[in-house]
Amino acid sequence: MAPTFTNSNGCPITPDAFATQRVGKHGPLLLQDFNLIDSLSHFDRERIPERVVHAKGSGAYGYFEVTDDITDVCGAGFLDTVGKKTKTFTRFSTVGGEAGSPDSARDPRGFATKLYTEEGNLDLVYNNTPVFFIRDPSKFPHFIHTQKRNPQTHLKDANMFWDYLVSNPESVHQVSILFSDRGTPASYREMNGYSGHTYKWSNKKGEWFYVQVHFISDQGIKNLTNEEAGKLAGSNPDFAQEDLFKNIKAGNFPSWTCYIQTMTQEQAKQAPFSVFDLTKVWSHKDYPMRRFGKLVLNENPKNYFAEVEQAAFAPSHTVPYMEPSADPVLQSRLFSYNDTHRHRLGVNYTQIPVNCPITGVFNPHMRDGAMTVNGNLGSHPNYLASDQPVEFKQFSLQEDQEVWEGAACPFHWVAGDAEFEQASKLYEVLGRYPNQQRNLAHNVAVHVAAADAPIQDRVFEYFSKVSPKLGQAIQKETLELSPRK
Ligand code: NDP
């Protein structure tokens, strides 16, 4: 039977959806026409604040399955048995563009997965690149502004884009990945996901490890050339959303094989870089990849706004035996993501079905607030009352795991020319494949050609420190595209 058409109050609207109350047949409208006011005022409020970053995204449900035992590394419940499956929701995104921007933008891709575990939600808020542009979180708003629009012209601005990057050379590793062909993935299915940050996992004996996580695409890596990406931006700006939705609908479920790299505290002390430095990867040779699971996406959301736009991921949403490390960018993300959700969705955002833990939530002091829709714990006391005992689960103790001491002091982490070492290694990796080094130079040149000459010169110098050959190739093509007078 067809549903009865009603206003938001449930009252049937009669005689049809478009009849408005007015004086006579052609006179002015009446303020008493609640149905019209109800409809227009709801329409006026359809938009919630767009995410400042990661605004354009696509999502799908799926599951995580344990394929190999890693209980010697991590005691989390969802990992305790090989074959165990946990429901997931994953959201992919571009970073810098607005909600309507093209999916083919040269930009890192967000790769965030929520696991609805029996110990609460675990959010893996990853990217498709293993490193990032910064390691001092105070730089984040500055950096992001330079990749967005000029405050006066409201245009993307090659001068501020490159001025920031060359002034902050810790960005060079990520910039080199971004301007390689991996900067324009052919779909969300055909790219990897990386934790980027180091995390700290412990087993049930209390032994602990620094961990990096890699989700390697079972579809293989496929990328667009700069020119293909540019064309798609005009002909099908939503191609990645279309690709994901249609493949899942057709039963062609994308999957990723999940690996960890681990380091003990002693190994971390010996490593040639800090494990808390988000601009560095851990060499595969020195810290081998160990398989532990599979992520499969097999169900499209029923409603984009309810499930994808309102999905709220945060690195602070974690489970027992999985902790953040002291990586300063991760530490600041522990604050910033939840803060954004409170701004966009309200203080009760975890009550929205896509964000709601399957465990149930019991914290009787956290009550009320806008949009309380879960019964608000009824008549239960709104504090820890002495006659209402609660249970506290005990997990292995972390007291002796990492001990920090020192004066509270301002610290800006500057590393000098060591910044360029891993970007140089990447350039060597690109040399193993046809055209990859050439494409990196080309992709930078077509972008930096729009910048002023002094900025271009600094970009040539910046990439020359990765490889003199790369710097020269960029300079040659840039000057052909934007000849100096
Ligand atoms: P390896 O030779 O063992 O690994 C190189 C890795 O580079 C590959 O496993 C692959 O990682 C990644 N890679 C391959 N082709 C490309 C490409 N076209 N664009 C970007 N990345 C590519 O050496 P190392 O572990 O010592 O790393 C060398 C360099 O490789 C690093 O400086 C870093 O820039 C890059 N890299 C390293 C990763 C790591 O975790 N060690 C991860 C990704 C890149 P994958 O299998 O993840 O696709």
XYZ file of C-alpha atoms and ligand atoms in Angstrom:
533
model
C 0.000 0.000 0.000
C 1.309 3.495 -0.860
C 2.263 5.617 2.178
C -0.057 8.493 3.119
C 1.571 11.838 2.343
C 1.822 13.885 5.557
C 3.521 16.943 7.004
C 6.399 16.475 9.478
C 3.863 16.214 12.252
C 2.267 13.133 10.663
C -0.932 14.942 9.710
C -2.268 13.904 6.255
C -1.972 16.717 3.700
C -5.072 17.368 1.668
C -6.078 17.589 -1.118
C -2.586 17.283 -2.687
C 1.057 18.162 -2.029
C 0.992 21.523 -3.805
C -2.221 23.196 -2.614
C -1.371 26.333 -0.591
C -3.768 28.270 1.568
C -4.450 31.726 0.178
C -7.077 34.477 0.209
C -9.326 33.587 -2.663
C -7.862 31.796 -5.664
C -5.171 34.359 -6.531
C -4.606 36.357 -3.306
C -1.646 36.343 -0.843
C -0.733 33.300 1.219
C -1.784 32.677 4.810
C 0.660 32.418 7.715
C -1.550 29.665 9.144
C -0.528 27.317 6.278
C 1.727 25.134 8.408
C 2.216 22.589 5.603
C 3.941 25.162 3.375
C 5.965 26.692 6.214
C 6.915 23.193 7.417
C 8.164 22.269 3.956
C 10.056 25.502 3.190
C 11.648 25.840 6.609
C 12.909 22.256 6.467
C 14.323 22.834 2.992
C 16.095 25.976 4.283
C 17.873 23.818 6.854
C 18.825 20.815 4.696
C 22.544 21.517 4.775
C 24.760 20.866 7.758
C 28.292 22.316 7.890
C 30.491 20.733 5.279
C 33.600 18.995 6.581
C 36.504 21.512 6.345
C 38.583 18.686 4.909
C 37.386 15.405 3.367
C 34.103 17.054 2.295
C 33.576 14.959 -0.858
C 33.159 11.279 -0.071
C 31.631 7.887 -0.804
C 30.807 5.108 1.640
C 29.872 1.445 1.950
C 29.263 -1.220 4.561
C 31.249 -4.424 4.701
C 33.128 -6.652 7.078
C 36.597 -7.193 8.467
C 37.703 -10.823 8.747
C 40.685 -12.103 10.737
C 42.813 -14.224 8.380
C 45.897 -14.782 10.576
C 46.477 -14.870 14.298
C 48.183 -11.766 15.754
C 47.114 -12.202 19.373
C 50.841 -12.084 20.258
C 50.711 -8.406 19.172
C 47.187 -7.297 20.045
C 44.567 -8.446 22.548
C 41.586 -6.638 20.960
C 38.480 -8.831 21.031
C 37.674 -8.540 17.317
C 41.101 -10.070 16.528
C 40.897 -12.995 18.950
C 39.873 -15.778 16.525
C 40.899 -16.523 12.952
C 37.782 -16.339 10.774
C 35.970 -13.881 13.071
C 34.034 -11.221 11.145
C 33.184 -7.690 12.297
C 30.735 -5.396 10.514
C 32.276 -2.217 9.088
C 31.416 1.081 7.436
C 34.068 2.687 5.217
C 34.128 6.217 3.826
C 36.546 7.275 1.094
C 37.102 10.936 0.292
C 39.224 13.561 -1.341
C 40.728 16.076 1.107
C 40.891 19.672 -0.092
C 37.878 20.123 -2.366
C 34.331 21.118 -1.499
C 31.445 18.613 -1.411
C 30.783 19.096 -5.149
C 34.410 18.967 -6.286
C 35.672 16.378 -8.795
C 36.640 12.920 -7.563
C 39.674 12.969 -9.865
C 41.435 15.854 -8.048
C 45.146 15.438 -7.386
C 44.775 15.030 -3.654
C 45.339 12.375 -1.010
C 42.302 10.132 -0.489
C 40.785 9.543 2.942
C 40.173 5.859 3.774
C 38.237 5.710 7.066
C 36.746 2.487 8.427
C 34.509 2.037 11.438
C 34.491 -1.461 12.945
C 31.415 -2.152 15.072
C 33.216 -4.410 17.572
C 31.939 -6.098 20.727
C 34.190 -3.683 22.673
C 32.874 -0.494 21.079
C 33.549 1.231 17.792
C 37.075 1.186 16.426
C 37.707 3.890 13.805
C 40.683 3.462 11.503
C 41.033 6.940 10.023
C 43.581 6.306 7.286
C 44.703 7.800 3.966
C 45.812 6.248 0.679
C 49.345 7.554 1.287
C 51.653 6.200 3.999
C 52.921 9.664 5.019
C 51.596 13.208 5.401
C 52.681 16.796 4.686
C 53.283 17.838 8.299
C 54.503 16.502 11.624
C 53.744 19.630 13.697
C 49.963 19.795 14.085
C 49.976 23.580 14.527
C 50.820 23.768 10.814
C 47.640 21.966 9.744
C 45.303 24.992 9.325
C 48.070 26.949 7.539
C 48.819 24.052 5.209
C 45.175 23.282 4.380
C 44.411 26.958 3.657
C 47.178 27.049 1.058
C 45.698 24.058 -0.764
C 42.225 25.623 -0.819
C 41.126 29.014 -2.189
C 42.802 32.415 -2.114
C 40.909 34.648 0.365
C 40.492 37.437 -2.216
C 40.209 35.789 -5.626
C 38.430 32.662 -4.307
C 40.592 30.722 -6.784
C 43.016 27.889 -6.214
C 46.388 29.601 -6.052
C 49.604 27.961 -7.294
C 51.718 30.600 -5.509
C 50.394 29.932 -2.039
C 50.193 26.175 -2.749
C 53.915 25.930 -3.570
C 55.104 28.718 -1.266
C 53.850 26.749 1.728
C 55.288 23.425 0.564
C 58.800 24.624 -0.293
C 58.940 26.652 2.947
C 58.140 23.481 4.922
C 60.369 20.796 3.398
C 59.103 17.985 5.642
C 56.249 17.961 3.094
C 58.485 16.678 0.273
C 57.896 12.956 0.749
C 54.120 13.319 0.617
C 54.297 15.879 -2.206
C 56.385 13.439 -4.253
C 53.727 10.724 -3.784
C 50.949 13.223 -4.492
C 52.471 14.300 -7.810
C 53.299 10.719 -8.833
C 50.523 8.843 -10.607
C 49.264 7.621 -7.217
C 48.006 11.201 -6.659
C 45.099 10.498 -9.027
C 43.752 6.975 -8.283
C 41.559 5.378 -10.971
C 38.962 4.489 -8.328
C 38.605 4.113 -4.581
C 38.773 0.338 -5.126
C 42.195 0.501 -6.748
C 44.229 2.215 -4.038
C 45.762 1.191 -0.719
C 45.016 2.480 2.772
C 47.733 3.268 5.338
C 47.581 4.159 9.019
C 50.414 6.625 8.377
C 50.710 7.215 12.084
C 52.401 4.792 14.397
C 49.964 3.212 16.848
C 50.645 1.286 20.038
C 49.106 -2.173 20.371
C 49.567 -4.569 23.278
C 48.830 -8.222 23.910
C 47.075 -9.689 26.913
C 50.408 -10.287 28.664
C 51.054 -6.526 28.658
C 53.800 -6.679 26.000
C 53.443 -3.830 23.557
C 54.564 -2.814 20.082
C 54.629 0.191 17.819
C 52.493 -0.671 14.796
C 51.893 0.621 11.281
C 48.888 -0.751 9.360
C 48.620 -1.267 5.589
C 45.442 -2.134 3.636
C 46.651 -3.370 0.256
C 44.073 -3.349 -2.539
C 43.181 -6.804 -3.906
C 42.108 -5.029 -7.098
C 45.690 -3.820 -7.587
C 46.778 -0.207 -7.904
C 45.437 1.680 -10.909
C 45.926 5.375 -11.521
C 44.853 8.092 -13.926
C 47.309 10.229 -15.826
C 47.125 13.950 -15.171
C 45.337 14.417 -18.488
C 42.807 11.613 -17.872
C 42.052 13.077 -14.434
C 41.543 16.542 -15.943
C 39.112 15.207 -18.547
C 37.122 13.207 -15.971
C 36.760 16.323 -13.817
C 34.611 17.741 -16.627
C 32.929 14.665 -18.087
C 32.143 12.712 -14.898
C 33.223 14.515 -11.722
C 31.529 11.849 -9.560
C 33.175 8.888 -11.270
C 34.628 7.388 -8.061
C 31.231 7.434 -6.332
C 29.683 5.835 -9.418
C 32.425 3.204 -9.649
C 32.087 2.165 -5.996
C 28.279 2.104 -5.980
C 27.917 0.217 -9.272
C 30.556 -2.394 -8.450
C 29.004 -3.183 -5.079
C 25.521 -3.252 -6.616
C 26.772 -5.711 -9.252
C 28.234 -7.999 -6.572
C 31.804 -7.137 -7.516
C 32.852 -6.528 -3.905
C 36.171 -4.699 -3.450
C 38.545 -6.005 -0.810
C 41.844 -5.175 0.828
C 44.364 -7.482 2.511
C 45.473 -6.035 5.838
C 49.030 -6.130 7.163
C 50.955 -4.761 10.112
C 54.555 -3.774 10.555
C 55.747 -3.839 14.160
C 58.645 -2.413 16.157
C 59.609 -2.943 19.761
C 60.605 0.078 21.837
C 64.264 -0.986 21.520
C 63.982 -1.221 17.730
C 62.355 2.209 17.674
C 65.317 3.684 19.568
C 67.669 2.235 16.904
C 65.556 3.319 13.887
C 67.122 5.996 11.660
C 64.041 8.227 12.140
C 61.473 8.879 14.823
C 58.486 6.515 14.778
C 56.412 9.551 15.741
C 57.348 11.338 12.503
C 54.355 11.154 10.151
C 56.513 12.046 7.140
C 58.413 8.733 7.310
C 57.644 5.126 6.292
C 59.113 1.998 7.835
C 61.192 0.082 5.313
C 59.523 -3.165 4.264
C 62.872 -4.944 4.387
C 63.699 -3.956 7.974
C 60.136 -4.226 9.327
C 58.414 -6.986 7.309
C 54.722 -6.910 6.569
C 52.625 -9.444 8.471
C 49.144 -10.332 7.194
C 46.254 -10.381 9.667
C 42.967 -9.655 7.936
C 40.756 -8.759 5.048
C 38.347 -5.853 4.549
C 35.463 -6.475 2.139
C 32.859 -3.886 1.085
C 29.609 -5.599 0.134
C 26.663 -3.301 0.857
C 25.714 0.128 -0.424
C 24.165 2.582 2.020
C 20.402 3.034 1.692
C 20.655 6.800 2.067
C 23.666 8.976 1.303
C 23.003 11.792 3.774
C 21.954 9.597 6.700
C 24.833 7.182 6.419
C 27.720 8.743 4.459
C 27.364 12.461 5.210
C 26.624 11.800 8.885
C 29.323 9.166 9.353
C 31.629 10.448 12.086
C 35.065 8.865 12.353
C 37.683 9.737 14.969
C 41.085 8.227 15.780
C 40.100 8.574 19.444
C 37.397 5.922 18.923
C 39.478 2.926 19.860
C 39.171 -0.390 21.707
C 41.137 -2.072 24.514
C 44.730 -3.030 23.555
C 44.875 -0.433 20.744
C 46.213 2.974 21.703
C 47.512 6.099 20.001
C 51.249 6.709 19.992
C 52.867 10.021 20.918
C 52.894 11.128 17.248
C 51.960 14.818 17.702
C 49.725 14.947 14.626
C 47.828 11.905 15.873
C 47.579 13.448 19.333
C 45.969 16.565 17.863
C 43.624 14.498 15.699
C 42.399 12.817 18.888
C 40.902 16.210 19.757
C 40.020 17.646 16.392
C 37.850 14.940 14.833
C 35.352 14.683 17.687
C 35.343 18.468 17.953
C 34.320 18.666 14.295
C 31.525 16.121 14.800
C 30.121 18.077 17.729
C 30.095 21.151 15.465
C 28.597 19.423 12.411
C 26.225 16.895 13.983
C 25.815 17.905 17.623
C 26.982 16.535 20.920
C 24.925 13.350 20.538
C 26.391 12.352 17.159
C 27.123 8.817 18.406
C 23.347 8.259 18.653
C 23.006 8.539 14.845
C 22.560 4.939 13.631
C 25.682 4.817 11.420
C 27.793 5.983 14.385
C 26.049 3.984 17.092
C 28.104 1.251 18.812
C 26.470 -2.200 18.761
C 27.572 -2.741 22.359
C 25.094 -0.307 23.824
C 26.439 2.708 25.716
C 26.196 3.127 29.467
C 27.612 6.317 30.947
C 24.882 7.738 33.189
C 26.563 11.125 33.673
C 26.500 11.939 29.920
C 22.864 13.000 29.497
C 20.662 15.431 27.606
C 21.978 17.741 24.892
C 20.547 18.505 21.463
C 18.875 15.578 19.659
C 18.834 13.058 22.481
C 16.934 10.232 20.783
C 17.990 7.071 22.594
C 15.773 7.243 25.658
C 18.440 9.083 27.664
C 18.811 6.161 30.139
C 15.311 6.801 31.455
C 15.046 7.192 35.227
C 18.586 5.944 35.968
C 20.494 8.387 38.238
C 22.505 10.907 36.218
C 25.690 10.260 38.232
C 27.465 7.170 39.562
C 25.054 6.531 42.409
C 26.260 4.432 45.350
C 23.257 2.099 45.200
C 23.563 1.449 41.444
C 26.787 -0.526 41.012
C 28.505 -0.624 37.623
C 31.125 -3.044 36.365
C 34.627 -1.912 35.347
C 36.416 -4.293 32.983
C 40.144 -4.759 33.631
C 42.634 -4.860 30.780
C 46.391 -5.319 30.897
C 48.176 -2.494 32.659
C 49.989 0.111 30.600
C 51.660 1.897 33.503
C 55.131 0.576 32.717
C 54.910 0.735 28.945
C 56.089 4.237 28.049
C 57.371 6.675 30.641
C 57.538 10.339 29.672
C 59.183 13.151 31.586
C 60.560 16.589 30.831
C 59.769 20.268 31.100
C 56.696 21.691 29.376
C 58.261 23.635 26.526
C 57.445 24.942 23.062
C 59.019 22.679 20.438
C 59.086 22.971 16.649
C 60.488 19.856 15.022
C 62.981 20.843 12.278
C 65.077 18.141 10.589
C 66.958 19.876 7.723
C 68.139 17.959 4.654
C 67.234 14.570 6.197
C 63.728 15.453 5.003
C 64.661 14.478 1.475
C 66.032 10.955 2.085
C 62.812 8.965 1.837
C 61.512 11.064 -1.053
C 64.771 10.205 -2.879
C 64.118 6.502 -2.178
C 60.630 6.884 -3.600
C 62.115 8.449 -6.747
C 64.299 5.338 -7.096
C 61.202 3.119 -6.645
C 59.445 5.072 -9.425
C 62.449 4.357 -11.656
C 61.583 0.633 -11.534
C 58.453 1.277 -13.616
C 58.082 2.768 -17.110
C 57.298 6.514 -17.280
C 56.815 6.969 -13.514
C 59.739 9.358 -12.979
C 58.790 11.270 -16.111
C 55.147 11.512 -14.995
C 56.190 12.911 -11.597
C 58.175 15.689 -13.293
C 55.356 16.364 -15.769
C 52.642 16.470 -13.094
C 54.618 18.994 -11.033
C 55.526 21.103 -14.082
C 51.957 21.544 -15.352
C 50.916 22.660 -11.855
C 53.834 24.918 -10.971
C 53.718 26.581 -14.405
C 50.864 28.705 -12.986
C 53.084 30.091 -10.175
C 55.276 33.203 -10.291
C 58.928 32.811 -11.364
C 60.498 33.212 -7.876
C 58.231 30.477 -6.496
C 59.002 28.251 -9.485
C 62.730 28.641 -8.798
C 62.235 27.510 -5.200
C 60.244 24.487 -6.429
C 63.102 23.493 -8.790
C 65.544 23.705 -5.870
C 63.209 21.723 -3.572
C 62.879 18.809 -6.014
C 66.605 18.965 -6.915
C 67.261 17.869 -3.340
C 65.139 14.757 -4.032
C 67.130 14.167 -7.215
C 69.063 16.635 -9.404
C 67.615 14.801 -12.419
C 64.062 15.405 -11.138
C 64.740 19.092 -10.442
C 66.128 19.576 -13.953
C 63.230 17.749 -15.623
C 60.695 19.883 -13.745
C 62.585 23.077 -14.587
C 62.840 22.228 -18.284
C 59.144 21.450 -18.749
C 57.938 24.303 -16.534
C 59.941 26.856 -18.533
C 58.601 25.427 -21.792
C 55.039 25.824 -20.462
C 55.612 29.296 -18.959
C 58.569 30.891 -20.773
C 60.360 33.707 -18.880
C 60.316 37.098 -20.611
P 60.550 -1.274 -0.926
O 61.229 -1.372 -2.238
O 60.533 -2.468 -0.058
O 59.045 -0.814 -1.086
C 58.690 0.113 -2.026
C 57.208 0.323 -1.872
O 56.866 1.469 -2.606
C 56.341 -0.753 -2.514
O 56.205 -1.862 -1.716
C 55.037 -0.025 -2.686
O 54.314 -0.004 -1.464
C 55.508 1.381 -2.932
N 55.380 1.752 -4.341
C 55.565 1.012 -5.421
N 55.313 1.746 -6.516
C 54.970 2.950 -6.109
C 54.592 4.119 -6.777
N 54.529 4.171 -8.103
N 54.294 5.197 -6.057
C 54.354 5.160 -4.709
N 54.713 4.057 -4.006
C 55.011 2.980 -4.719
O 61.230 -0.056 -0.220
P 60.998 0.674 1.175
O 60.066 -0.019 2.087
O 62.364 0.973 1.700
O 60.355 2.048 0.691
C 60.991 2.850 -0.302
C 60.081 3.982 -0.631
O 58.838 3.442 -1.062
C 59.745 4.852 0.584
O 60.642 5.899 0.753
C 58.340 5.326 0.279
O 58.405 6.559 -0.414
C 57.763 4.274 -0.658
N 56.728 3.493 0.045
C 57.089 2.740 1.134
C 56.108 2.134 1.878
C 56.481 1.429 3.144
O 55.593 1.244 3.984
N 57.715 1.011 3.322
C 54.683 2.217 1.488
C 54.447 2.963 0.291
C 55.438 3.608 -0.365
P 52.845 -0.594 -1.347
O 53.024 -2.073 -1.366
O 52.365 -0.085 -0.046
O 52.061 -0.108 -2.524
